[in-house]
Structures are given as structure tokens and as C-alpha cells.
mmCIF file of C-alpha atoms and ligand atoms in Angstrom:
data_model
loop_
_atom_site.group_PDB
_atom_site.id
_atom_site.type_symbol
_atom_site.label_atom_id
_atom_site.label_comp_id
_atom_site.label_asym_id
_atom_site.label_seq_id
_atom_site.Cartn_x
_atom_site.Cartn_y
_atom_site.Cartn_z
ATOM 1 C CA MET A 22 -0.051 -0.041 0.012
ATOM 2 C CA SER A 23 1.395 3.363 -1.013
ATOM 3 C CA PRO A 24 1.648 6.306 1.414
ATOM 4 C CA GLU A 25 -0.915 8.166 -0.695
ATOM 5 C CA GLN A 26 -3.311 5.265 -0.384
ATOM 6 C CA MET A 27 -2.914 5.175 3.285
ATOM 7 C CA LEU A 28 -3.416 8.890 3.536
ATOM 8 C CA THR A 29 -6.847 8.500 2.126
ATOM 9 C CA VAL A 30 -8.077 6.644 5.267
ATOM 10 C CA ALA A 31 -6.696 9.588 7.420
ATOM 11 C CA VAL A 32 -8.361 12.190 5.222
ATOM 12 C CA GLU A 33 -11.658 10.440 5.621
ATOM 13 C CA GLU A 34 -11.112 10.617 9.401
ATOM 14 C CA ALA A 35 -10.330 14.401 9.116
ATOM 15 C CA ARG A 36 -13.520 14.982 7.211
ATOM 16 C CA ALA A 37 -15.528 12.983 9.732
ATOM 17 C CA GLY A 38 -14.076 15.255 12.398
ATOM 18 C CA LEU A 39 -15.029 18.338 10.384
ATOM 19 C CA ALA A 40 -18.610 17.038 9.953
ATOM 20 C CA GLU A 41 -18.863 16.745 13.772
ATOM 21 C CA GLY A 42 -17.820 20.250 14.165
ATOM 22 C CA GLY A 43 -14.401 19.376 15.248
ATOM 23 C CA ILE A 44 -10.802 20.065 14.101
ATOM 24 C CA PRO A 45 -10.172 18.263 10.759
ATOM 25 C CA ILE A 46 -7.143 16.313 11.513
ATOM 26 C CA GLY A 47 -7.266 12.554 10.966
ATOM 27 C CA ALA A 48 -4.974 9.603 11.378
ATOM 28 C CA ALA A 49 -4.722 5.909 11.032
ATOM 29 C CA LEU A 50 -2.173 3.290 12.304
ATOM 30 C CA PHE A 51 -1.338 0.637 9.722
ATOM 31 C CA GLY A 52 0.149 -2.845 10.077
ATOM 32 C CA PRO A 53 3.081 -4.173 8.035
ATOM 33 C CA ASP A 54 0.716 -5.628 5.396
ATOM 34 C CA GLY A 55 -1.208 -2.405 4.968
ATOM 35 C CA GLU A 56 -4.087 -3.361 7.308
ATOM 36 C CA VAL A 57 -5.790 -0.615 9.239
ATOM 37 C CA LEU A 58 -5.115 -1.404 12.948
ATOM 38 C CA GLY A 59 -6.906 1.749 14.186
ATOM 39 C CA ARG A 60 -8.149 5.009 12.933
ATOM 40 C CA GLY A 61 -9.453 8.264 14.500
ATOM 41 C CA HIS A 62 -9.589 11.947 14.447
ATOM 42 C CA ASN A 63 -9.035 14.947 16.610
ATOM 43 C CA ARG A 64 -11.886 15.077 19.210
ATOM 44 C CA ARG A 65 -10.899 18.143 21.287
ATOM 45 C CA VAL A 66 -14.245 19.765 20.666
ATOM 46 C CA GLN A 67 -16.381 16.602 20.533
ATOM 47 C CA ASP A 68 -15.039 15.054 23.765
ATOM 48 C CA GLY A 69 -14.073 18.337 25.435
ATOM 49 C CA ASP A 70 -10.521 16.596 25.615
ATOM 50 C CA PRO A 71 -7.531 18.561 24.585
ATOM 51 C CA SER A 72 -5.315 15.394 24.567
ATOM 52 C CA MET A 73 -7.511 13.592 22.080
ATOM 53 C CA HIS A 74 -5.403 14.177 19.060
ATOM 54 C CA ALA A 75 -5.937 12.387 15.712
ATOM 55 C CA GLU A 76 -2.850 10.078 16.145
ATOM 56 C CA THR A 77 -3.727 9.497 19.828
ATOM 57 C CA ALA A 78 -7.149 8.522 18.741
ATOM 58 C CA ALA A 79 -6.025 6.087 16.045
ATOM 59 C CA PHE A 80 -3.397 4.636 18.526
ATOM 60 C CA ARG A 81 -5.909 4.012 21.129
ATOM 61 C CA ALA A 82 -8.297 2.557 18.674
ATOM 62 C CA ALA A 83 -5.611 -0.088 17.672
ATOM 63 C CA GLY A 84 -5.707 -1.448 21.242
ATOM 64 C CA ARG A 85 -2.758 -3.326 22.662
ATOM 65 C CA LEU A 86 -0.051 -4.579 20.229
ATOM 66 C CA ARG A 87 2.977 -6.506 20.927
ATOM 67 C CA GLY A 88 5.221 -4.195 18.968
ATOM 68 C CA TYR A 89 5.027 -1.071 16.854
ATOM 69 C CA GLY A 90 8.329 -1.150 14.881
ATOM 70 C CA ARG A 91 6.652 -2.392 11.686
ATOM 71 C CA THR A 92 3.535 -0.150 11.965
ATOM 72 C CA THR A 93 3.055 3.086 10.158
ATOM 73 C CA MET A 94 1.265 6.086 11.617
ATOM 74 C CA VAL A 95 -0.424 8.119 8.940
ATOM 75 C CA THR A 96 -1.686 11.589 9.818
ATOM 76 C CA THR A 97 -3.114 14.369 7.710
ATOM 77 C CA LEU A 98 -0.968 17.065 9.550
ATOM 78 C CA SER A 99 2.526 17.159 10.812
ATOM 79 C CA PRO A 100 2.402 15.594 14.310
ATOM 80 C CA CYS A 101 2.692 17.919 17.381
ATOM 81 C CA TRP A 102 5.264 17.208 20.107
ATOM 82 C CA TYR A 103 2.855 15.173 22.091
ATOM 83 C CA CYS A 104 2.035 12.781 19.275
ATOM 84 C CA SER A 105 5.582 12.746 18.095
ATOM 85 C CA GLY A 106 6.440 11.610 21.631
ATOM 86 C CA LEU A 107 3.850 8.966 21.219
ATOM 87 C CA VAL A 108 5.525 7.637 18.123
ATOM 88 C CA ARG A 109 8.943 7.493 19.933
ATOM 89 C CA GLN A 110 7.551 6.112 23.161
ATOM 90 C CA PHE A 111 6.016 3.081 21.402
ATOM 91 C CA GLY A 112 8.700 2.789 18.721
ATOM 92 C CA ILE A 113 6.297 3.331 15.742
ATOM 93 C CA GLY A 114 8.763 2.669 12.788
ATOM 94 C CA ARG A 115 7.219 4.777 10.092
ATOM 95 C CA VAL A 116 5.215 8.106 9.766
ATOM 96 C CA VAL A 117 3.389 9.449 6.873
ATOM 97 C CA VAL A 118 2.450 13.139 7.031
ATOM 98 C CA GLY A 119 -0.225 14.648 4.769
ATOM 99 C CA GLU A 120 1.165 18.230 5.000
ATOM 100 C CA ALA A 121 3.493 20.295 7.137
ATOM 101 C CA ARG A 122 2.615 23.720 5.763
ATOM 102 C CA THR A 123 -0.143 24.900 8.019
ATOM 103 C CA PHE A 124 1.618 23.344 11.071
ATOM 104 C CA PHE A 125 5.283 22.154 11.426
ATOM 105 C CA GLY A 126 5.494 19.723 14.268
ATOM 106 C CA GLY A 127 8.008 17.118 15.284
ATOM 107 C CA HIS A 128 8.572 15.223 12.082
ATOM 108 C CA ASP A 129 12.143 16.360 11.614
ATOM 109 C CA TRP A 130 12.881 15.348 15.174
ATOM 110 C CA LEU A 131 11.465 11.835 14.387
ATOM 111 C CA THR A 132 13.623 11.630 11.264
ATOM 112 C CA GLU A 133 16.675 12.465 13.447
ATOM 113 C CA HIS A 134 15.809 9.637 15.736
ATOM 114 C CA GLY A 135 15.574 6.942 13.160
ATOM 115 C CA VAL A 136 11.838 7.054 12.337
ATOM 116 C CA GLU A 137 11.135 6.769 8.576
ATOM 117 C CA VAL A 138 9.133 9.989 7.763
ATOM 118 C CA THR A 139 7.382 10.706 4.462
ATOM 119 C CA VAL A 140 5.767 14.100 3.934
ATOM 120 C CA LEU A 141 3.404 14.080 1.121
ATOM 121 C CA ASP A 142 2.475 17.863 0.882
ATOM 122 C CA ASP A 143 -0.967 16.709 -0.181
ATOM 123 C CA PRO A 144 -3.135 19.614 -1.482
ATOM 124 C CA ILE A 145 -6.414 18.076 0.047
ATOM 125 C CA CYS A 146 -4.765 18.201 3.508
ATOM 126 C CA VAL A 147 -3.425 21.728 3.011
ATOM 127 C CA ASN A 148 -6.884 22.781 1.971
ATOM 128 C CA LEU A 149 -8.709 21.154 4.866
ATOM 129 C CA MET A 150 -6.556 22.995 7.337
ATOM 130 C CA THR A 151 -6.286 26.296 5.525
ATOM 131 C CA ASP A 152 -10.135 26.353 5.247
ATOM 132 C CA PHE A 153 -10.540 25.409 8.767
ATOM 133 C CA ILE A 154 -8.078 28.014 10.227
ATOM 134 C CA ALA A 155 -9.667 30.788 8.273
ATOM 135 C CA ALA A 156 -13.203 29.674 9.420
ATOM 136 C CA ARG A 157 -12.412 28.915 13.070
ATOM 137 C CA PRO A 158 -9.140 30.633 14.096
ATOM 138 C CA ASP A 159 -10.343 30.553 17.726
ATOM 139 C CA LEU A 160 -10.507 26.783 17.768
ATOM 140 C CA TRP A 161 -7.214 26.331 15.875
ATOM 141 C CA PHE A 162 -5.198 28.604 18.118
ATOM 142 C CA GLU A 163 -6.674 26.870 21.103
ATOM 143 C CA ASP A 164 -5.548 23.606 19.718
ATOM 144 C CA ILE A 165 -1.948 24.546 19.093
ATOM 145 C CA GLY A 166 -1.813 26.596 22.389
ATOM 146 C CA GLU A 167 -1.271 29.985 20.928
HETATM 147 ZN ZN1 ZN B 221 -0.918 15.809 18.471
#
């Protein structure tokens, strides 16, 4: 499965989050054979939980796994420090990032520490966030702590 194909699952999640009135960031955790282990989206608004980021939601949805070295975390937006920490904490081997234009998180740090990172610079992901930030700057700046 290509990074672009995997990203479509994360984009579906981002759109689901937007439809719920939330922040349109989606993610999915894939196994070594391209199977979806877990998927989710940012639920800060929906759950009233600022720690429920897309990557965290996907990770939790996957349940307990014996090892993460051969898994891939796919996210529509560059992972924040908190989610980048999750990747390193559990030794997730690979990260696919939809875009890093609207938010530049910890993906370079992940690369420096041996995680295989692919940044797709996907226009759908860029548009999702650009439109959202224009429409709801209050929510966005709350989410990134500014
Ligand atoms: Zn995060």
C-alpha cells in the first residue's frame, strides 16, 4: 500500500471530524501488510478533551499490540510534540504526514531519531486546514496553544 493510499483513510477521518464540528485532523495506524489497525480524528471539541489528538485516537483505537516497529502512523497534519512523543515512546517505525505547511510539528525530530518519515505535501490536506483555520481561528489557536 502506498503512502498516498494510506493517507486517504486519514483524510476520511479528518472529514468525519469536520462534519462533527471538530478540528479536521485525521490519522490511522497501519500494520506491516497495509491493514488498518486503528483510525481516528482529533476530538478536542467533541469530547472536550484537549489530549484527544488524531494520532492518539488512532493509536488508542488499535488497542494493545506487541510491537510497533513495523507499523506506520499516517496523519493528515505534521504531528505535534505530544504525538511525536507517542511515536517515539512506542517505537512506531514509520510516519506518513499529509502536510506540514499549516503546522510544522515534530517530524524532523522523528527523522533524526531513526523514524522513517514521508511528507506528502498533499493539497487536500493543506486545503482542509487552510479552510478550517480561516473559518475557526479561535479553535485552531486553542488547539496549538497560541
Ligand atoms: Zn498531536
